[in-house]
PDB file of C-alpha atoms in Angstrom:
ATOM      1  CA  MET A  11      13.072  33.666  17.842  1.00 53.00           C
ATOM      2  CA  ALA A  12      12.586  33.298  21.584  1.00 61.00           C
ATOM      3  CA  PRO A  13      12.724  29.710  22.868  1.00 77.00           C
ATOM      4  CA  ARG A  14       9.499  28.050  23.893  1.00 84.00           C
ATOM      5  CA  ALA A  15       8.972  27.187  27.550  1.00 90.00           C
ATOM      6  CA  ASN A  16       8.896  23.470  28.379  1.00 87.00           C
ATOM      7  CA  TRP A  17       6.637  24.044  31.357  1.00 92.00           C
ATOM      8  CA  LYS A  18       4.626  26.844  32.914  1.00 93.00           C
ATOM      9  CA  GLY A  19       3.216  27.003  36.411  1.00 93.00           C
ATOM     10  CA  PHE A  20       4.035  28.380  39.843  1.00 94.00           C
ATOM     11  CA  LEU A  21       7.003  28.380  42.199  1.00 94.00           C
ATOM     12  CA  ARG A  22       6.081  28.305  45.870  1.00 92.00           C
ATOM     13  CA  LEU A  23       8.035  28.759  49.088  1.00 91.00           C
ATOM     14  CA  SER A  24       5.536  28.341  51.938  1.00 89.00           C
ATOM     15  CA  LEU A  25       2.957  31.091  51.254  1.00 88.00           C
ATOM     16  CA  VAL A  26       5.122  33.004  48.746  1.00 91.00           C
ATOM     17  CA  THR A  27       4.090  32.117  45.169  1.00 91.00           C
ATOM     18  CA  CYS A  28       4.964  33.423  41.733  1.00 94.00           C
ATOM     19  CA  PRO A  29       4.194  32.342  38.137  1.00 95.00           C
ATOM     20  CA  ILE A  30       7.224  30.926  36.336  1.00 96.00           C
ATOM     21  CA  ALA A  31       8.279  29.367  33.052  1.00 95.00           C
ATOM     22  CA  LEU A  32      10.812  26.543  32.690  1.00 95.00           C
ATOM     23  CA  PHE A  33      13.306  26.598  29.797  1.00 95.00           C
ATOM     24  CA  PRO A  34      16.039  24.065  28.909  1.00 93.00           C
ATOM     25  CA  ALA A  35      19.405  25.600  29.788  1.00 94.00           C
ATOM     26  CA  THR A  36      21.251  23.629  27.098  1.00 91.00           C
ATOM     27  CA  SER A  37      20.644  22.787  23.448  1.00 88.00           C
ATOM     28  CA  GLU A  38      22.148  20.527  20.798  1.00 85.00           C
ATOM     29  CA  SER A  39      20.035  21.864  17.918  1.00 85.00           C
ATOM     30  CA  GLU A  40      23.061  23.478  16.273  1.00 85.00           C
ATOM     31  CA  LYS A  41      24.962  20.199  16.025  1.00 89.00           C
ATOM     32  CA  ILE A  42      25.154  18.638  12.590  1.00 88.00           C
ATOM     33  CA  SER A  43      22.960  15.579  12.252  1.00 90.00           C
ATOM     34  CA  PHE A  44      22.191  13.269   9.353  1.00 91.00           C
ATOM     35  CA  ASN A  45      19.171  11.679   7.747  1.00 92.00           C
ATOM     36  CA  GLN A  46      19.229   8.176   6.353  1.00 93.00           C
ATOM     37  CA  ILE A  47      18.712   8.087   2.588  1.00 94.00           C
ATOM     38  CA  ASN A  48      18.414   5.445  -0.094  1.00 93.00           C
ATOM     39  CA  LYS A  49      21.807   5.217  -1.811  1.00 93.00           C
ATOM     40  CA  LYS A  50      20.203   4.270  -5.137  1.00 93.00           C
ATOM     41  CA  THR A  51      17.509   6.966  -5.285  1.00 94.00           C
ATOM     42  CA  GLY A  52      18.713   9.673  -2.880  1.00 93.00           C
ATOM     43  CA  HIS A  53      15.315   9.598  -1.176  1.00 94.00           C
ATOM     44  CA  ARG A  54      14.931   9.784   2.594  1.00 95.00           C
ATOM     45  CA  ILE A  55      14.199   6.533   4.410  1.00 93.00           C
ATOM     46  CA  ARG A  56      10.776   6.347   6.069  1.00 90.00           C
ATOM     47  CA  TYR A  57      10.190   3.991   8.975  1.00 89.00           C
ATOM     48  CA  LEU A  58       7.019   1.961   9.248  1.00 91.00           C
ATOM     49  CA  LYS A  59       5.524   0.337  12.342  1.00 93.00           C
ATOM     50  CA  VAL A  60       5.104  -3.330  11.485  1.00 94.00           C
ATOM     51  CA  ASP A  61       4.099  -6.480  13.325  1.00 92.00           C
ATOM     52  CA  ALA A  62       7.259  -8.384  14.260  1.00 88.00           C
ATOM     53  CA  ASP A  63       5.729 -11.734  13.233  1.00 90.00           C
ATOM     54  CA  THR A  64       3.482 -10.964  10.272  1.00 92.00           C
ATOM     55  CA  GLY A  65       5.534  -8.085   8.862  1.00 91.00           C
ATOM     56  CA  GLU A  66       2.301  -6.168   8.218  1.00 93.00           C
ATOM     57  CA  GLU A  67       2.083  -2.434   8.910  1.00 94.00           C
ATOM     58  CA  VAL A  68       0.106  -1.563  12.067  1.00 94.00           C
ATOM     59  CA  SER A  69      -2.045   1.567  12.326  1.00 92.00           C
ATOM     60  CA  SER A  70      -1.543   3.947  15.261  1.00 89.00           C
ATOM     61  CA  GLU A  71      -4.952   3.198  16.803  1.00 89.00           C
ATOM     62  CA  ASP A  72      -4.028  -0.488  17.105  1.00 91.00           C
ATOM     63  CA  ILE A  73      -0.788   0.153  18.978  1.00 92.00           C
ATOM     64  CA  ILE A  74      -0.734   0.033  22.782  1.00 91.00           C
ATOM     65  CA  LYS A  75       2.021  -0.184  25.361  1.00 92.00           C
ATOM     66  CA  GLY A  76       3.295  -3.495  26.689  1.00 93.00           C
ATOM     67  CA  TYR A  77       5.662  -4.490  29.497  1.00 92.00           C
ATOM     68  CA  LYS A  78       7.879  -7.463  28.685  1.00 93.00           C
ATOM     69  CA  VAL A  79       7.615 -10.166  31.353  1.00 91.00           C
ATOM     70  CA  ASP A  80       9.018 -13.103  29.398  1.00 89.00           C
ATOM     71  CA  THR A  81      10.171 -14.060  25.926  1.00 84.00           C
ATOM     72  CA  ASP A  82       7.427 -12.940  23.550  1.00 82.00           C
ATOM     73  CA  ARG A  83       5.046 -12.324  26.470  1.00 90.00           C
ATOM     74  CA  TYR A  84       3.915  -8.853  27.416  1.00 92.00           C
ATOM     75  CA  LEU A  85       1.545  -7.264  29.902  1.00 93.00           C
ATOM     76  CA  GLU A  86      -0.716  -4.988  27.894  1.00 91.00           C
ATOM     77  CA  VAL A  87      -1.293  -1.574  29.473  1.00 90.00           C
ATOM     78  CA  SER A  88      -3.971   0.692  28.039  1.00 87.00           C
ATOM     79  CA  LYS A  89      -3.862   4.468  27.764  1.00 82.00           C
ATOM     80  CA  ASP A  90      -6.733   4.750  30.257  1.00 83.00           C
ATOM     81  CA  GLU A  91      -4.859   2.624  32.813  1.00 84.00           C
ATOM     82  CA  LEU A  92      -1.809   4.852  32.510  1.00 81.00           C
ATOM     83  CA  GLU A  93      -3.900   7.991  32.827  1.00 76.00           C
ATOM     84  CA  ASN A  94      -5.516   6.625  36.002  1.00 78.00           C
ATOM     85  CA  ILE A  95      -2.162   6.377  37.776  1.00 78.00           C
ATOM     86  CA  ALA A  96      -0.587   9.469  36.223  1.00 68.00           C
ATOM     87  CA  LEU A  97       0.422  12.075  38.759  1.00 68.00           C
ATOM     88  CA  GLU A  98      -1.875  15.032  38.693  1.00 62.00           C
ATOM     89  CA  SER A  99       0.164  18.031  37.718  1.00 60.00           C
ATOM     90  CA  THR A 100      -0.686  20.866  40.068  1.00 72.00           C
ATOM     91  CA  ARG A 101       1.519  23.076  37.949  1.00 87.00           C
ATOM     92  CA  THR A 102       3.322  24.035  41.119  1.00 90.00           C
ATOM     93  CA  ILE A 103       6.972  23.575  42.027  1.00 93.00           C
ATOM     94  CA  GLU A 104       6.785  23.568  45.799  1.00 90.00           C
ATOM     95  CA  ILE A 105      10.058  23.830  47.713  1.00 93.00           C
ATOM     96  CA  ASP A 106      10.330  21.039  50.305  1.00 93.00           C
ATOM     97  CA  GLU A 107      13.731  21.604  51.897  1.00 95.00           C
ATOM     98  CA  PHE A 108      17.157  23.218  51.614  1.00 96.00           C
ATOM     99  CA  VAL A 109      20.401  21.215  51.491  1.00 95.00           C
ATOM    100  CA  PRO A 110      24.110  22.028  50.963  1.00 94.00           C
ATOM    101  CA  ARG A 111      25.040  21.759  47.279  1.00 92.00           C
ATOM    102  CA  ALA A 112      28.190  19.812  48.208  1.00 93.00           C
ATOM    103  CA  GLU A 113      26.031  16.955  49.519  1.00 95.00           C
ATOM    104  CA  ILE A 114      24.533  16.254  46.078  1.00 96.00           C
ATOM    105  CA  ASP A 115      26.687  13.690  44.281  1.00 96.00           C
ATOM    106  CA  ASP A 116      27.292  14.688  40.651  1.00 95.00           C
ATOM    107  CA  LEU A 117      26.025  11.256  39.606  1.00 96.00           C
ATOM    108  CA  TYR A 118      22.519  12.460  40.471  1.00 97.00           C
ATOM    109  CA  LEU A 119      22.636  15.470  38.120  1.00 96.00           C
ATOM    110  CA  VAL A 120      20.569  15.058  34.952  1.00 95.00           C
ATOM    111  CA  ARG A 121      19.644  18.237  33.083  1.00 95.00           C
ATOM    112  CA  PRO A 122      19.684  21.994  33.817  1.00 97.00           C
ATOM    113  CA  TYR A 123      16.761  24.372  33.360  1.00 97.00           C
ATOM    114  CA  TYR A 124      16.290  28.112  33.687  1.00 97.00           C
ATOM    115  CA  LEU A 125      13.338  29.294  35.791  1.00 96.00           C
ATOM    116  CA  VAL A 126      12.128  32.804  34.949  1.00 96.00           C
ATOM    117  CA  PRO A 127       9.102  34.869  35.981  1.00 95.00           C
ATOM    118  CA  ASP A 128       6.166  34.295  33.639  1.00 94.00           C
ATOM    119  CA  GLY A 129       4.603  37.621  32.740  1.00 88.00           C
ATOM    120  CA  LYS A 130       4.807  40.992  34.411  1.00 87.00           C
ATOM    121  CA  VAL A 131       3.433  39.955  37.798  1.00 87.00           C
ATOM    122  CA  GLY A 132       5.265  38.020  40.483  1.00 90.00           C
ATOM    123  CA  HIS A 133       8.720  39.513  40.061  1.00 94.00           C
ATOM    124  CA  ASP A 134       8.803  40.608  43.702  1.00 94.00           C
ATOM    125  CA  ALA A 135       7.928  37.127  44.976  1.00 94.00           C
ATOM    126  CA  TYR A 136      10.401  35.591  42.528  1.00 95.00           C
ATOM    127  CA  ALA A 137      13.163  37.875  43.843  1.00 95.00           C
ATOM    128  CA  VAL A 138      12.333  36.984  47.463  1.00 94.00           C
ATOM    129  CA  ILE A 139      12.628  33.241  46.729  1.00 93.00           C
ATOM    130  CA  ARG A 140      15.814  33.739  44.688  1.00 95.00           C
ATOM    131  CA  GLU A 141      17.562  35.857  47.302  1.00 94.00           C
ATOM    132  CA  THR A 142      16.477  33.533  50.116  1.00 92.00           C
ATOM    133  CA  ILE A 143      18.133  30.641  48.332  1.00 93.00           C
ATOM    134  CA  ARG A 144      21.215  32.750  47.571  1.00 94.00           C
ATOM    135  CA  SER A 145      21.589  33.989  51.153  1.00 92.00           C
ATOM    136  CA  LEU A 146      21.516  30.468  52.587  1.00 89.00           C
ATOM    137  CA  ASP A 147      24.246  29.293  50.189  1.00 84.00           C
ATOM    138  CA  LYS A 148      22.211  26.134  49.676  1.00 91.00           C
ATOM    139  CA  VAL A 149      20.021  24.579  46.999  1.00 95.00           C
ATOM    140  CA  ALA A 150      16.277  24.185  47.342  1.00 96.00           C
ATOM    141  CA  LEU A 151      14.840  20.735  46.671  1.00 96.00           C
ATOM    142  CA  ALA A 152      11.414  20.601  45.065  1.00 95.00           C
ATOM    143  CA  ARG A 153       9.330  18.348  42.811  1.00 93.00           C
ATOM    144  CA  VAL A 154       8.009  18.996  39.325  1.00 92.00           C
ATOM    145  CA  VAL A 155       5.823  16.879  37.031  1.00 89.00           C
ATOM    146  CA  LEU A 156       7.150  16.701  33.463  1.00 87.00           C
ATOM    147  CA  THR A 157       5.609  14.401  30.829  1.00 79.00           C
ATOM    148  CA  ASP A 158       3.505  12.587  33.459  1.00 77.00           C
ATOM    149  CA  ARG A 159       6.507  11.752  35.647  1.00 86.00           C
ATOM    150  CA  GLU A 160       7.504  13.420  38.863  1.00 90.00           C
ATOM    151  CA  HIS A 161      11.081  14.637  39.102  1.00 93.00           C
ATOM    152  CA  VAL A 162      13.160  16.016  41.936  1.00 95.00           C
ATOM    153  CA  ILE A 163      14.639  19.379  41.000  1.00 96.00           C
ATOM    154  CA  ALA A 164      17.380  21.315  42.817  1.00 97.00           C
ATOM    155  CA  LEU A 165      17.074  25.097  42.585  1.00 97.00           C
ATOM    156  CA  GLU A 166      19.920  27.545  43.020  1.00 96.00           C
ATOM    157  CA  ALA A 167      20.362  31.269  42.419  1.00 96.00           C
ATOM    158  CA  ARG A 168      22.232  32.128  39.220  1.00 95.00           C
ATOM    159  CA  ASP A 169      22.832  35.765  38.294  1.00 95.00           C
ATOM    160  CA  LYS A 170      19.405  37.453  38.187  1.00 95.00           C
ATOM    161  CA  GLY A 171      17.533  34.182  37.920  1.00 96.00           C
ATOM    162  CA  LEU A 172      17.169  30.636  39.163  1.00 97.00           C
ATOM    163  CA  MET A 173      18.635  27.470  37.721  1.00 97.00           C
ATOM    164  CA  GLY A 174      16.956  24.133  38.324  1.00 97.00           C
ATOM    165  CA  MET A 175      18.796  20.841  37.960  1.00 97.00           C
ATOM    166  CA  LEU A 176      16.748  17.663  37.518  1.00 97.00           C
ATOM    167  CA  LEU A 177      18.050  14.895  39.764  1.00 97.00           C
ATOM    168  CA  ARG A 178      18.078  11.132  39.332  1.00 97.00           C
ATOM    169  CA  TYR A 179      16.387   8.789  41.782  1.00 96.00           C
ATOM    170  CA  PRO A 180      18.635   6.367  43.708  1.00 96.00           C
ATOM    171  CA  TYR A 181      17.528   3.375  41.622  1.00 95.00           C
ATOM    172  CA  GLU A 182      18.899   5.144  38.522  1.00 96.00           C
ATOM    173  CA  VAL A 183      22.447   5.390  39.906  1.00 96.00           C
ATOM    174  CA  ARG A 184      24.665   2.335  39.598  1.00 95.00           C
ATOM    175  CA  ASP A 185      26.824   1.184  42.497  1.00 94.00           C
ATOM    176  CA  ALA A 186      30.451   2.127  41.791  1.00 93.00           C
ATOM    177  CA  SER A 187      31.722  -0.910  43.712  1.00 93.00           C
ATOM    178  CA  GLU A 188      30.412  -3.159  40.921  1.00 92.00           C
ATOM    179  CA  TYR A 189      32.969  -1.569  38.627  1.00 93.00           C
ATOM    180  CA  PHE A 190      35.833  -0.531  40.914  1.00 93.00           C
ATOM    181  CA  ASP A 191      36.200  -3.547  43.205  1.00 93.00           C
ATOM    182  CA  GLU A 192      38.359  -5.430  40.701  1.00 91.00           C
ATOM    183  CA  ILE A 193      40.866  -2.575  40.349  1.00 92.00           C
ATOM    184  CA  GLU A 194      44.164  -3.685  41.836  1.00 91.00           C
ATOM    185  CA  ASP A 195      45.676  -1.879  44.800  1.00 90.00           C
ATOM    186  CA  VAL A 196      48.978  -0.515  43.504  1.00 88.00           C
ATOM    187  CA  LYS A 197      51.675   1.089  45.627  1.00 89.00           C
ATOM    188  CA  ILE A 198      52.730   4.427  44.139  1.00 88.00           C
ATOM    189  CA  THR A 199      56.186   5.687  45.078  1.00 88.00           C
ATOM    190  CA  LYS A 200      56.836   9.262  46.145  1.00 89.00           C
ATOM    191  CA  ASP A 201      59.035   9.820  43.082  1.00 87.00           C
ATOM    192  CA  MET A 202      56.196   8.849  40.775  1.00 86.00           C
ATOM    193  CA  LEU A 203      53.775  11.183  42.538  1.00 90.00           C
ATOM    194  CA  ASP A 204      56.281  14.056  42.466  1.00 89.00           C
ATOM    195  CA  LEU A 205      56.820  13.630  38.730  1.00 88.00           C
ATOM    196  CA  ALA A 206      53.065  13.371  38.102  1.00 88.00           C
ATOM    197  CA  ARG A 207      52.394  16.490  40.197  1.00 88.00           C
ATOM    198  CA  HIS A 208      55.013  18.361  38.189  1.00 87.00           C
ATOM    199  CA  ILE A 209      53.215  17.436  34.972  1.00 86.00           C
ATOM    200  CA  VAL A 210      49.921  18.626  36.480  1.00 87.00           C
ATOM    201  CA  GLU A 211      51.494  21.951  37.466  1.00 87.00           C
ATOM    202  CA  GLN A 212      52.753  22.428  33.911  1.00 85.00           C
ATOM    203  CA  LYS A 213      49.258  21.867  32.539  1.00 83.00           C
ATOM    204  CA  SER A 214      47.301  23.778  35.192  1.00 88.00           C
ATOM    205  CA  GLY A 215      45.030  26.653  34.175  1.00 87.00           C
ATOM    206  CA  HIS A 216      41.523  27.995  34.728  1.00 90.00           C
ATOM    207  CA  PHE A 217      38.231  26.649  33.469  1.00 81.00           C
ATOM    208  CA  ASP A 218      37.194  28.519  30.338  1.00 85.00           C
ATOM    209  CA  PRO A 219      34.538  26.822  28.177  1.00 82.00           C
ATOM    210  CA  ASP A 220      35.207  29.296  25.342  1.00 86.00           C
ATOM    211  CA  ARG A 221      38.481  27.463  24.784  1.00 87.00           C
ATOM    212  CA  PHE A 222      36.718  24.163  24.127  1.00 85.00           C
ATOM    213  CA  GLU A 223      36.712  23.055  20.518  1.00 86.00           C
ATOM    214  CA  ASP A 224      34.391  20.379  19.193  1.00 80.00           C
ATOM    215  CA  ARG A 225      36.955  19.037  16.751  1.00 81.00           C
ATOM    216  CA  TYR A 226      34.614  16.407  15.344  1.00 80.00           C
ATOM    217  CA  GLU A 227      31.909  19.010  14.619  1.00 83.00           C
ATOM    218  CA  ALA A 228      34.513  21.224  12.937  1.00 84.00           C
ATOM    219  CA  ALA A 229      35.705  18.280  10.850  1.00 82.00           C
ATOM    220  CA  LEU A 230      32.096  17.550   9.814  1.00 83.00           C
ATOM    221  CA  GLN A 231      31.612  21.158   8.720  1.00 85.00           C
ATOM    222  CA  GLU A 232      34.828  21.033   6.689  1.00 84.00           C
ATOM    223  CA  LEU A 233      33.860  17.704   5.122  1.00 84.00           C
ATOM    224  CA  LEU A 234      30.398  18.952   4.084  1.00 85.00           C
ATOM    225  CA  ALA A 235      31.813  22.213   2.733  1.00 87.00           C
ATOM    226  CA  LYS A 236      34.318  20.315   0.566  1.00 84.00           C
ATOM    227  CA  LYS A 237      31.666  17.923  -0.711  1.00 82.00           C
ATOM    228  CA  GLN A 238      29.399  20.820  -1.690  1.00 86.00           C
ATOM    229  CA  LYS A 239      32.265  22.370  -3.656  1.00 87.00           C
ATOM    230  CA  GLY A 240      33.162  19.040  -5.258  1.00 87.00           C
ATOM    231  CA  LEU A 241      36.641  19.042  -3.730  1.00 85.00           C
ATOM    232  CA  PRO A 242      38.531  15.759  -3.208  1.00 86.00           C
ATOM    233  CA  ILE A 243      38.289  14.207   0.250  1.00 84.00           C
ATOM    234  CA  ALA A 244      41.609  12.875   1.524  1.00 82.00           C
ATOM    235  CA  ALA A 245      41.785  10.464   4.463  1.00 79.00           C
ATOM    236  CA  PRO A 246      43.853  11.989   7.290  1.00 75.00           C
ATOM    237  CA  LYS A 247      46.976  10.235   8.442  1.00 75.00           C
ATOM    238  CA  LYS A 248      46.541   8.551  11.786  1.00 72.00           C
ATOM    239  CA  SER A 249      49.451   8.443  14.189  1.00 66.00           C
ATOM    240  CA  ALA A 250      50.137   5.151  15.899  1.00 64.00           C
ATOM    241  CA  PRO A 251      50.124   5.258  19.733  1.00 63.00           C
ATOM    242  CA  GLY A 252      53.493   4.770  21.356  1.00 60.00           C
ATOM    243  CA  ASN A 253      54.180   1.796  23.597  1.00 61.00           C
ATOM    244  CA  VAL A 254      54.853   2.724  27.226  1.00 51.00           C
ATOM    245  CA  VAL A 255      57.489   0.372  28.567  1.00 59.00           C
ATOM    246  CA  ASN A 256      58.401   1.949  31.886  1.00 77.00           C
ATOM    247  CA  LEU A 257      56.133   4.232  33.913  1.00 74.00           C
ATOM    248  CA  MET A 258      58.991   6.274  35.428  1.00 75.00           C
ATOM    249  CA  ASP A 259      60.553   6.769  31.985  1.00 79.00           C
ATOM    250  CA  ALA A 260      57.188   7.905  30.630  1.00 79.00           C
ATOM    251  CA  LEU A 261      56.759  10.411  33.480  1.00 74.00           C
ATOM    252  CA  ARG A 262      60.270  11.827  32.999  1.00 79.00           C
ATOM    253  CA  ALA A 263      59.785  12.050  29.237  1.00 80.00           C
ATOM    254  CA  SER A 264      56.486  13.859  29.785  1.00 78.00           C
ATOM    255  CA  ILE A 265      58.235  16.516  31.853  1.00 79.00           C
ATOM    256  CA  LYS A 266      61.093  16.977  29.371  1.00 77.00           C
ATOM    257  CA  GLY A 267      58.785  17.221  26.392  1.00 70.00           C
ATOM    258  CA  GLY A 268      55.896  18.856  28.195  1.00 52.00           C
ATOM    259  CA  GLY A 269      56.972  22.364  29.083  1.00 45.00           C
ATOM    260  CA  GLN A 270      54.289  24.992  29.391  1.00 44.00           C
ATOM    261  CA  PRO A 271      51.335  24.171  27.150  1.00 43.00           C
ATOM    262  CA  ALA A 272      50.666  26.659  24.371  1.00 42.00           C
ATOM    263  CA  PRO A 273      47.788  28.954  25.302  1.00 43.00           C
ATOM    264  CA  ALA A 274      44.602  27.730  23.754  1.00 42.00           C
ATOM    265  CA  THR A 275      42.776  30.120  21.500  1.00 41.00           C
ATOM    266  CA  LYS A 276      39.218  30.222  20.410  1.00 45.00           C
ATOM    267  CA  PRO A 277      38.756  27.949  17.423  1.00 44.00           C
ATOM    268  CA  THR A 278      38.115  29.634  14.122  1.00 44.00           C
ATOM    269  CA  LYS A 279      34.541  28.827  13.296  1.00 48.00           C
ATOM    270  CA  THR A 280      34.126  27.284   9.885  1.00 46.00           C
ATOM    271  CA  LYS A 281      31.071  28.633   8.149  1.00 50.00           C
ATOM    272  CA  LYS A 282      28.501  25.898   7.833  1.00 50.00           C
ATOM    273  CA  PRO A 283      27.676  24.955   4.254  1.00 50.00           C
ATOM    274  CA  ALA A 284      24.241  25.882   3.018  1.00 50.00           C
ATOM    275  CA  GLY A 285      21.551  23.643   4.331  1.00 48.00           C
ATOM    276  CA  THR A 286      23.480  22.139   7.243  1.00 45.00           C
ATOM    277  CA  LYS A 287      21.857  24.363   9.862  1.00 45.00           C
ATOM    278  CA  ALA A 288      18.450  23.221   8.803  1.00 42.00           C
ATOM    279  CA  ALA A 289      19.652  19.646   8.675  1.00 43.00           C
ATOM    280  CA  ALA A 290      21.036  19.994  12.161  1.00 43.00           C
ATOM    281  CA  LYS A 291      17.553  20.581  13.442  1.00 43.00           C
ATOM    282  CA  ARG A 292      16.242  17.404  11.893  1.00 43.00           C
ATOM    283  CA  LYS A 293      16.935  14.155  13.656  1.00 43.00           C
ATOM    284  CA  ALA A 294      18.465  11.315  11.794  1.00 43.00           C
ATOM    285  CA  GLY A 295      15.806   9.232  10.132  1.00 42.00           C
TER     286      GLY A 295
END
């Protein structure tokens, strides 16, 4: 089944416009997830919205939003008030400027989307915008309104299409100095660096996501398969971490025992037990 578009509208570069659809470029729907159930009855847990003081259930029509300003004191904000300040979605992603991709700090990257032509018309205009971005070797900065909030999105050419990356605003990025200032300045000797570089050379390769293995997901699949078959579940033995006494000794030992790493192979996919795929699409209660 084809994925559903998160957003539909228009992409515009000056006077060049084309209809587009926005799709999430990533998904976690295939990951195993769990529901909370009553241990005594096996029934799923259902959450109720209750008043924190009275403990009484509150109906949806009596629930509004509130901004906490003090202990147990909130500014009530009505739906109408929020709608009055909501940004009007023009359903248009209008390109404002072009910047070098290298100037965008990775801390600002949020979530990738695919932008594709919507319908049979507009492919020519879409191709013009895509190839313009590709030829400049830059990303196009634009704005898009999603769920009543305006986001900055960086567009770049990818294969036959366009990829858009939502960006964070500056107030969402924490200052690294708050975390790194207390790190001690340590003098590293040339011998230490040479040994460390040698270890890096032994472990160097090329980026290949197909070699990644989600070992925890695989362990979950194996656990659920065993439980469905009624097989005993044995706790794995955990190895204790070794104590590093001397940094130089540890570097030398890493080289002696390191060697060339064994080539990684694609993990053998364990067949998911019946029902887990459907459960993976339900969020934990």
